[in-house]
C-alpha cells in the first residue's frame, strides 16, 4: 500500500515593508490545538499536510514582527493532490526590525491619559499627494468589481498592500475609497481585490499607498515607508484606539527618521 501525503494548508508569509520574504529565520508558525509542525519551503512558504477537514487558527510569532493570527478552513481533499490555495499572511515589523540605512521611518510612543503604554494600536499612514501614487487605473472599473487593470507602476506592489483611490478628474485630494490586493496577475497589469469596489472608478484613478503598523507591548510604533521618487511627502496618520479614529497630519523627508515623540490618546 502506498501512502500519499496530501497538502492541506499552504501559508506564505509576506513582509509588509518589503512586500517579499520576511527577514530572519526565526518565525514560529503553528496550528492552535494541533501538534503538527509545518514543512518549511522557500520564500516564506510553509505547508501543513494530511489535516482533517475543519477550521484552524494559524499563529505566527517572530522577533521582528508583530504576532499574527488567521483562520483557515480545510475542506474535503480533492482527487487532485496538487489542488490547493495559498493563504497569505502579512507580517508587520516591530521596532526591533533591522531597518536598512537610508529607509524612510516614522517612530512614536503611544500612551494613555495616565502615561501607560498602549499596545496593539492600529496606525495607518495614508499618503496624500498624487505624485506618491504607486499606479493608475488603465481602464474604468465598475461598482462591485473585484479586479482592477493598472499601469504606470512605480516601485513594489505586493499581496496585502492597501491603497486609497483618488480621482484624476477632481482637482482636490479627496479620496474615492480604498482597496487591498488579494492577487497580482498578468505581470502586474491586473490585480484582484480582497473586497469589491463600493463605487465605480474612472480610468486614470491614482492608487496611493497606505502603510499600516501596530504599537508593541511598550507602546512603541515603527512605520516604514517603501522607497519613493519624492524628496518629501505628506501623509495622514489614522490612529484607531477604542472606538475612536484620531487623525494627525505629518510631513516626511525621504530617507530620514521622523520622531513624533509621545502621543497621548484620550479615553
Short mmCIF file of C-alpha atoms in Angstrom, two decimals:
data_model
loop_
_atom_site.label_atom_id
_atom_site.label_comp_id
_atom_site.label_asym_id
_atom_site.label_seq_id
_atom_site.Cartn_x
_atom_site.Cartn_y
_atom_site.Cartn_z
CA UNK A 1 0.00 0.00 0.00
CA UNK A 2 1.37 3.41 -1.00
CA UNK A 3 0.57 6.29 1.35
CA UNK A 4 0.12 9.58 -0.47
CA UNK A 5 0.69 12.76 1.52
CA UNK A 6 -1.85 15.44 0.70
CA UNK A 7 -1.35 19.15 1.03
CA UNK A 8 -3.91 20.70 3.40
CA UNK A 9 -2.72 24.27 4.05
CA UNK A 10 -0.10 26.35 2.26
CA UNK A 11 0.87 29.56 4.05
CA UNK A 12 3.01 32.30 2.54
CA UNK A 13 4.34 34.95 4.91
CA UNK A 14 4.83 38.45 3.48
CA UNK A 15 6.91 41.28 4.93
CA UNK A 16 4.58 44.33 4.99
CA UNK A 17 7.52 46.68 4.39
CA UNK A 18 9.36 44.97 1.52
CA UNK A 19 6.45 43.01 0.08
CA UNK A 20 8.77 39.99 -0.02
CA UNK A 21 10.08 37.19 2.17
CA UNK A 22 10.28 38.03 5.89
CA UNK A 23 13.73 38.80 7.30
CA UNK A 24 15.47 36.41 9.67
CA UNK A 25 14.64 32.75 10.04
CA UNK A 26 13.04 32.74 13.47
CA UNK A 27 9.34 32.71 12.60
CA UNK A 28 7.41 30.10 14.57
CA UNK A 29 4.19 29.06 12.84
CA UNK A 30 1.73 26.59 14.31
CA UNK A 31 -1.88 25.49 14.35
CA UNK A 32 -3.71 26.15 17.58
CA UNK A 33 -4.77 22.87 19.17
CA UNK A 34 -2.51 20.77 16.94
CA UNK A 35 0.95 19.32 17.46
CA UNK A 36 1.72 19.23 13.75
CA UNK A 37 4.54 21.48 12.61
CA UNK A 38 4.69 22.75 9.03
CA UNK A 39 7.22 21.87 6.35
CA UNK A 40 9.23 24.99 5.58
CA UNK A 41 9.74 25.80 1.90
CA UNK A 42 11.35 28.70 0.04
CA UNK A 43 10.27 32.35 0.06
CA UNK A 44 8.44 32.32 3.38
CA UNK A 45 6.19 29.38 2.48
CA UNK A 46 5.03 26.73 4.95
CA UNK A 47 2.97 23.58 4.28
CA UNK A 48 0.70 21.55 6.55
CA UNK A 49 -0.28 18.10 5.29
CA UNK A 50 -2.99 15.49 5.88
CA UNK A 51 -5.17 17.55 8.18
CA UNK A 52 -8.78 16.53 8.87
CA UNK A 53 -11.42 18.85 7.46
CA UNK A 54 -12.33 21.71 9.75
CA UNK A 55 -11.45 25.22 10.84
CA UNK A 56 -7.95 26.02 12.10
CA UNK A 57 -6.26 29.10 13.54
CA UNK A 58 -2.72 29.75 12.32
CA UNK A 59 -0.49 31.71 14.70
CA UNK A 60 2.88 33.28 13.88
CA UNK A 61 5.47 34.53 16.37
CA UNK A 62 8.70 36.29 15.41
CA UNK A 63 11.24 38.63 16.97
CA UNK A 64 10.98 41.11 14.11
CA UNK A 65 7.21 41.09 13.50
CA UNK A 66 4.02 41.61 15.44
CA UNK A 67 2.17 38.39 16.35
CA UNK A 68 -0.26 37.32 13.64
CA UNK A 69 -3.27 35.02 13.64
CA UNK A 70 -5.52 33.89 10.81
CA UNK A 71 -8.39 31.45 10.46
CA UNK A 72 -8.18 28.86 7.69
CA UNK A 73 -10.76 26.29 6.60
CA UNK A 74 -9.59 22.87 5.39
CA UNK A 75 -12.16 21.34 3.08
CA UNK A 76 -12.52 17.78 1.87
CA UNK A 77 -9.47 16.71 -0.12
CA UNK A 78 -9.74 16.82 -3.89
CA UNK A 79 -8.77 13.86 -6.02
CA UNK A 80 -6.06 16.13 -7.38
CA UNK A 81 -3.47 16.12 -4.62
CA UNK A 82 -1.95 19.33 -6.08
CA UNK A 83 -5.23 21.24 -5.80
CA UNK A 84 -4.78 23.78 -3.02
CA UNK A 85 -4.94 27.51 -2.40
CA UNK A 86 -2.30 29.68 -0.77
CA UNK A 87 -3.11 31.60 2.40
CA UNK A 88 -1.17 34.87 2.51
CA UNK A 89 -0.36 36.37 5.91
CA UNK A 90 1.16 39.85 6.05
CA UNK A 91 3.61 40.44 8.90
CA UNK A 92 4.07 43.94 10.32
CA UNK A 93 7.53 44.96 11.62
CA UNK A 94 8.18 45.65 15.30
CA UNK A 95 10.62 48.34 16.50
CA UNK A 96 13.25 45.56 16.61
CA UNK A 97 13.07 45.18 12.83
CA UNK A 98 16.52 45.54 11.14
CA UNK A 99 15.77 48.60 9.03
CA UNK A 100 18.41 49.36 6.40
CA UNK A 101 20.26 52.65 6.38
CA UNK A 102 18.50 55.34 4.38
CA UNK A 103 15.00 53.97 4.94
CA UNK A 104 12.13 56.39 5.46
CA UNK A 105 10.86 55.88 9.01
CA UNK A 106 8.36 57.31 11.42
CA UNK A 107 8.64 56.49 15.14
CA UNK A 108 6.35 57.33 18.05
CA UNK A 109 5.35 56.25 21.56
CA UNK A 110 1.63 55.73 22.24
CA UNK A 111 0.40 56.40 25.78
CA UNK A 112 -2.95 56.54 27.53
CA UNK A 113 -4.05 59.53 29.62
CA UNK A 114 -2.23 58.06 32.65
CA UNK A 115 1.06 57.71 30.76
CA UNK A 116 0.85 53.92 30.44
CA UNK A 117 2.00 52.34 27.13
CA UNK A 118 -0.68 51.28 24.65
CA UNK A 119 -0.02 48.04 22.76
CA UNK A 120 -1.69 46.71 19.64
CA UNK A 121 -2.95 50.12 18.49
CA UNK A 122 -3.50 50.22 14.74
CA UNK A 123 -1.96 53.17 12.89
CA UNK A 124 -2.41 53.77 9.16
CA UNK A 125 -0.26 56.28 7.30
CA UNK A 126 -2.12 57.40 4.20
CA UNK A 127 -0.02 59.18 1.58
CA UNK A 128 -1.87 62.18 0.17
CA UNK A 129 -0.11 63.53 -2.92
CA UNK A 130 -0.80 62.14 -6.40
CA UNK A 131 2.95 62.27 -7.01
CA UNK A 132 3.26 59.49 -4.42
CA UNK A 133 0.93 57.15 -6.33
CA UNK A 134 2.12 53.61 -6.93
CA UNK A 135 -0.01 53.12 -10.07
CA UNK A 136 -3.05 54.32 -12.00
CA UNK A 137 -6.09 52.55 -13.40
CA UNK A 138 -5.64 51.73 -17.06
CA UNK A 139 -9.37 51.05 -17.53
CA UNK A 140 -12.65 52.17 -15.99
CA UNK A 141 -13.79 49.96 -13.11
CA UNK A 142 -17.46 49.36 -12.33
CA UNK A 143 -19.06 49.32 -8.90
CA UNK A 144 -18.72 45.89 -7.22
CA UNK A 145 -15.78 44.94 -9.43
CA UNK A 146 -13.10 42.89 -7.65
CA UNK A 147 -10.45 43.31 -10.34
CA UNK A 148 -8.52 46.38 -11.46
CA UNK A 149 -6.34 46.93 -14.51
CA UNK A 150 -3.35 49.13 -13.68
CA UNK A 151 -0.44 50.83 -15.43
CA UNK A 152 2.43 53.22 -14.66
CA UNK A 153 3.51 51.06 -11.73
CA UNK A 154 6.18 52.81 -9.67
CA UNK A 155 8.02 50.52 -7.27
CA UNK A 156 6.93 47.38 -5.45
CA UNK A 157 3.36 46.10 -5.27
CA UNK A 158 2.55 43.00 -3.24
CA UNK A 159 -0.33 40.89 -1.99
CA UNK A 160 -1.81 42.55 1.09
CA UNK A 161 -0.93 46.10 0.01
CA UNK A 162 -3.59 48.71 0.70
CA UNK A 163 -4.33 51.90 -1.24
CA UNK A 164 -6.61 54.89 -1.23
CA UNK A 165 -8.19 55.65 -4.60
CA UNK A 166 -8.02 59.27 -5.74
CA UNK A 167 -9.84 60.59 -8.80
CA UNK A 168 -7.80 62.04 -11.65
CA UNK A 169 -10.70 64.31 -12.61
CA UNK A 170 -11.28 66.19 -9.37
CA UNK A 171 -8.70 68.82 -8.52
CA UNK A 172 -8.90 68.21 -4.77
CA UNK A 173 -7.14 65.35 -2.95
CA UNK A 174 -10.43 63.82 -1.80
CA UNK A 175 -10.22 60.03 -1.86
CA UNK A 176 -12.89 57.92 -3.53
CA UNK A 177 -12.40 54.75 -1.49
CA UNK A 178 -9.85 52.11 -0.57
CA UNK A 179 -8.72 48.75 -1.87
CA UNK A 180 -6.44 45.87 -0.88
CA UNK A 181 -4.59 43.45 -3.16
CA UNK A 182 -5.51 39.77 -2.92
CA UNK A 183 -3.67 38.61 -6.04
CA UNK A 184 -1.37 40.08 -8.70
CA UNK A 185 -1.89 38.89 -12.28
CA UNK A 186 -0.71 39.47 -15.84
CA UNK A 187 2.76 40.80 -15.00
CA UNK A 188 1.45 43.50 -12.63
CA UNK A 189 -1.10 44.73 -15.15
CA UNK A 190 -4.08 43.38 -13.24
CA UNK A 191 -4.88 42.97 -9.54
CA UNK A 192 -7.62 41.08 -7.73
CA UNK A 193 -9.07 42.79 -4.67
CA UNK A 194 -9.87 41.42 -1.23
CA UNK A 195 -13.20 43.29 -1.29
CA UNK A 196 -15.14 44.59 -4.32
CA UNK A 197 -15.27 48.31 -5.05
CA UNK A 198 -18.07 50.23 -3.35
CA UNK A 199 -18.33 52.66 -6.26
CA UNK A 200 -17.25 52.97 -9.88
CA UNK A 201 -13.74 54.32 -10.64
CA UNK A 202 -12.66 56.00 -13.85
CA UNK A 203 -9.55 55.31 -15.91
CA UNK A 204 -6.60 57.29 -14.58
CA UNK A 205 -7.57 56.99 -10.90
CA UNK A 206 -4.49 57.14 -8.64
CA UNK A 207 -3.54 54.38 -6.17
CA UNK A 208 -1.92 56.00 -3.13
CA UNK A 209 -0.14 53.72 -0.62
CA UNK A 210 -1.43 53.12 2.89
CA UNK A 211 1.27 51.95 5.32
CA UNK A 212 -0.07 50.04 8.30
CA UNK A 213 1.63 49.41 11.65
CA UNK A 214 0.86 48.40 15.24
CA UNK A 215 2.34 49.56 18.55
CA UNK A 216 4.23 46.90 20.52
CA UNK A 217 3.95 45.96 24.21
CA UNK A 218 5.94 49.05 25.21
CA UNK A 219 3.74 51.35 23.15
CA UNK A 220 6.49 51.84 20.57
CA UNK A 221 5.43 52.39 16.98
CA UNK A 222 7.52 51.87 13.85
CA UNK A 223 6.18 52.90 10.44
CA UNK A 224 8.46 52.16 7.47
CA UNK A 225 7.67 53.65 4.07
CA UNK A 226 8.83 51.97 0.87
CA UNK A 227 11.11 53.84 -1.50
CA UNK A 228 9.53 56.78 -3.28
CA UNK A 229 10.74 59.13 -6.02
CA UNK A 230 9.68 62.12 -3.92
CA UNK A 231 12.12 64.10 -1.79
CA UNK A 232 9.39 64.65 0.78
CA UNK A 233 5.70 63.90 1.09
CA UNK A 234 2.65 64.47 3.28
CA UNK A 235 0.71 61.72 5.00
CA UNK A 236 -2.34 61.49 7.22
CA UNK A 237 -1.97 59.25 10.27
CA UNK A 238 -5.14 57.48 11.35
CA UNK A 239 -4.82 56.10 14.88
CA UNK A 240 -7.55 53.62 15.84
CA UNK A 241 -7.99 53.44 19.61
CA UNK A 242 -11.06 52.05 21.37
CA UNK A 243 -13.97 53.45 19.34
CA UNK A 244 -12.03 56.48 18.17
CA UNK A 245 -10.19 57.35 14.96
CA UNK A 246 -7.68 60.11 15.61
CA UNK A 247 -6.09 61.97 12.70
CA UNK A 248 -2.69 63.64 12.53
CA UNK A 249 -1.02 65.31 9.54
CA UNK A 250 2.73 64.78 9.08
CA UNK A 251 5.37 65.81 6.54
CA UNK A 252 8.03 63.18 5.92
CA UNK A 253 11.51 63.65 4.43
CA UNK A 254 12.51 60.67 2.30
CA UNK A 255 15.43 58.73 3.76
CA UNK A 256 15.04 60.34 7.17
CA UNK A 257 13.79 59.21 10.61
CA UNK A 258 10.76 61.23 11.69
CA UNK A 259 10.37 61.24 15.50
CA UNK A 260 6.88 62.10 16.71
CA UNK A 261 7.71 61.50 20.37
CA UNK A 262 4.98 60.56 22.83
CA UNK A 263 1.35 60.69 21.62
CA UNK A 264 -1.28 60.63 24.36
CA UNK A 265 -4.58 59.09 23.34
CA UNK A 266 -7.71 60.14 25.25
CA UNK A 267 -10.09 57.60 26.78
#
